[in-house]
Amino acid sequence: MDHKIKSANEAAEKIIEWGVSQGLTTCFERAEKMKPCPIGETGACCKVCHMGPCRLVGANAEEEARGVCGANVSTIAARNFLRMVAAGTAAHSDHGRSMVLTLLAVGEGKTDDYSIKDPEKLLRMAAILEIPVDGKEIKEVARLVALKLLEDFNRIEGKLNYARRAPQKTRDRWKKWGIEPRSVDREVVEAMHRTHMGVDHDPDHLLLGALKTSLADGWAGSMISTDVSDVLFGTPKPVQAQASFGIFKEDHVNLVVHGHEPTLAESIVDVVSEPELVEYAKSKGAKGINLGGMCCTANEVLMRHGIPTSGSFTNQEPSIMTGLVDAVCVDVQCIMPAIVELSKKFHTKVVSTSEKAMTKGAVHIAFDEHHAKESARKIVRLAIDNYSNRTKNGKYVASDKAPLIAGFSHEYIEYMQGGKWRASFRPLNDAIMAGRIRGIVGLVGCDNPRLPASGYFKTLALEFIKQDVLVVTTGCGAAVYGAAGYLTPETAREHAGPGLQEVCEAIGIPPILHMGSCVDNSRILTVASAMAAEGGLSDEIGGMPAVGIAPEWMSEKAIAIACYFAASGVPVIFGGGQSPVAASKEVTDIMTRVWYERFLGCLHFEKDPEKVISLALEYIDKARAALKLKKYEPGRFGTERVLMDMAARRDIGKAAKPHVGL
Ligand code: NFS
C-alpha cells in the first residue's frame, strides 16, 4: 500500500491535491499535522475527574503506574472503552428512537407526510412483539408496534423485546454472563455511572458492561431503526445506481443529503420531482434538480431509491471542492464541522436541520417530521436559489463515477435464494458446507484519513473474494466499494475465486453485497440468526465461519457495533490505527481470549492488513473444522443442492403467494 497517497479513491485524491494547490485543507492535511496523543491513543489517559487528567506511562506502567485515585491502566483503559461504547450506542439508538417516533406519528394520524410502505413487514414485527392484529387497521397496528418498540428504549427492568430474535443458544450465553440488556437508556446511563470516578474498577466487569450496553444497540436501537425505516420507506431490493463525484451534474441544481436519519432525506426524495420545484429550478437556468447522498444517509436513499452517492466519510470535503454542490443538507453524526468553513470558499450552503446538531455558520432550517415535506421544500428551494451563485471554482471530472448494485436487505437475500415460494437460507448454508463459499466477512465501518483512505477496504475485499469468501458491507465501506466499481456482478467474474464466482453467477449478484447504512449492520445479525435457524452450520451465531472487520474505523459507533457482534458470537477485527486499549495487556487479553471462550466472538485490533486477512481466514477455517465441514480447497466442492437460477425462480414465482415468514 502506498502510504504517500492520501486517499486510495483516485477521484478523491485528484481533488485533494488540487485543493492543496489552492491552499485549501482537508481532513487529510489536518491528520498529518495533528498527530494522535500517544497516551490517550492507547487508552492510558484518564480524564473522568479533575484530579487529573492522569497519564499512566513508563516502562512498567501496567504494573506500577496509578492515577491520583489509585486506578491502574487496566481500569482506565476499560473505563474509556465502555464510555466509547455508551456514546456509540446512544448515537445509533437516538436515531432509532426518532424512527419509532415517526412511526408513532403515522399511527396516531399526526402526519400525512409519511405512510406505511411495507405493511407486511409491520405485521411481521407485530408478530415478533406478540401484538394481536386481527381486525385492526394498519395505522392502529403501527401505533401499537411503535409504543411497544419504545419500551426497548426506556424499560427500567426486564429484557429487550427484540432480543428474542437472537438464537436461543446465543441468548443463553448472554444470560450466563449477565449481559442481557434491559433497555437502551438504562444501559447507557448505567455505563456512564459505572465509569464515573470511583465506581466500577474491575476491567473484566467493565468490559462485560460494554458488551451489555452494545447489545442494546445491536438488538434494539439499530435493529429497530432498520426495521422501522423499512416499514416507513420500503424494504430495499436490488437497485442500480452510481457512485463518486461524477454523480454531480454541471447543468443541474445539486443537492446533497448527508448524515444518518432517513426521515428528512426521504421527504426530499418525495418533493424533489414536484413540478413546481422543477419549474422553479428551470426558471433559474438549471435543467433540473439532482439529488445525491453522502455517508449513511446516502446508503439509506441509495438502498431504497437508487439515489447516487458521492461517497464515504472522507469524501465530504472533496464533494464540496467539486464546486458543483449548491447545498449540503445535514442532520446528525459524522458531519465534519470543517465543511462549513470550506463551503465559504465555494458557493455551497451547508444546511443544518436537527435541533440536536448545530454548527456555527451553517444555515439552520429546523426539520419537523410532522411537517416534513414543508421543511424539505424549503431546503430544495434554498439549493435552487443558490444555483446562480455558482462560480467556475472547483475540481470536477464528469467521468469519475462507477455503476453499482445496492439494496441487499436480509429479506431480499432470503428471497434471492429461492424466490417467493421457497425463500430460505438453505442454498447459502449448503454452499458454505460444500466449500463453494469458504465463509462470510463483513467489511464495514468508516474510512479514515490517517490511512490511505479506502485503501485497506479495497485490498481486503479483493483478497477475500479471491479466496471464495462472500463479503457483505455497510456504512462507509459500502460507499467505498461503490465508488471503486466493486458492487457489480462483473466483479465476481474478474476477481472472485471459482466457488464464489459460481454462486454469484447462478444468482446474478455481486460478490460484495451492499446491505445498507451502519444501523443496518443489524441486517447482518438477522441473516446470521436465520442461517443458524436453517441448520447445517452452527445452531447459534457463534461458531459460524464468519468474521466482522472494520479496516479503517474511527467512530465510537464502530466500537459499539464491534462489541455487539462480539457478544453475539462473531470474531471482529479492527484494522488501521492503534488499539484504544493497547496500554493494557489485561484488557487486550479479555477482549480477545476471554470473550472468545465465553461468547465465540471477540475483538482484535490489528494494524497490518496482511495479518487482518490471515487472522480472519484462521477464524473461518477454525469454525469450518469445528463444524466438521469439508476443508476449503479452491475449486473443489462437496455435493450440495443446486442454487436456483433466475429462470427456475421465475417459474416458482408464478405460483407464489406473498412471503410473510421471518
Ligand atoms: Ni458508520 Fe455512518 Fe461512515 Fe463511520 Fe460515520 S457515516 S454510522 S460511523 S464514518 S461508517
Coordinates of C-alpha atoms and ligand atoms in Angstrom, one line a residue, residues 260 295-296 313 334 445-446 475-476 518 554-555 557, ligand 1:
H260 CA -27.9 9.5 9.1
C295 CA -22.2 8.8 4.2
C296 CA -25.1 6.8 5.8
F313 CA -16.9 9.9 5.2
C334 CA -20.2 12.1 11.0
G445 CA -17.5 1.0 9.0
C446 CA -15.7 4.2 8.4
G475 CA -21.8 2.2 6.0
C476 CA -18.9 4.0 4.5
C518 CA -24.3 1.4 9.7
M554 CA -12.6 5.9 13.7
S555 CA -16.0 6.4 15.4
K557 CA -20.4 3.9 16.8
Ligands
NFS1 NI1 -20.8 4.4 10.4 FE1 -22.4 6.3 9.2 FE2 -19.3 6.4 7.9 FE3 -18.2 5.6 10.1 FE4 -19.8 7.6 10.1 S1 -21.1 7.7 8.2 S2 -22.9 5.3 11.0 S3 -19.6 5.9 11.7 S4 -18.0 7.4 9.1 S5 -19.2 4.2 8.7

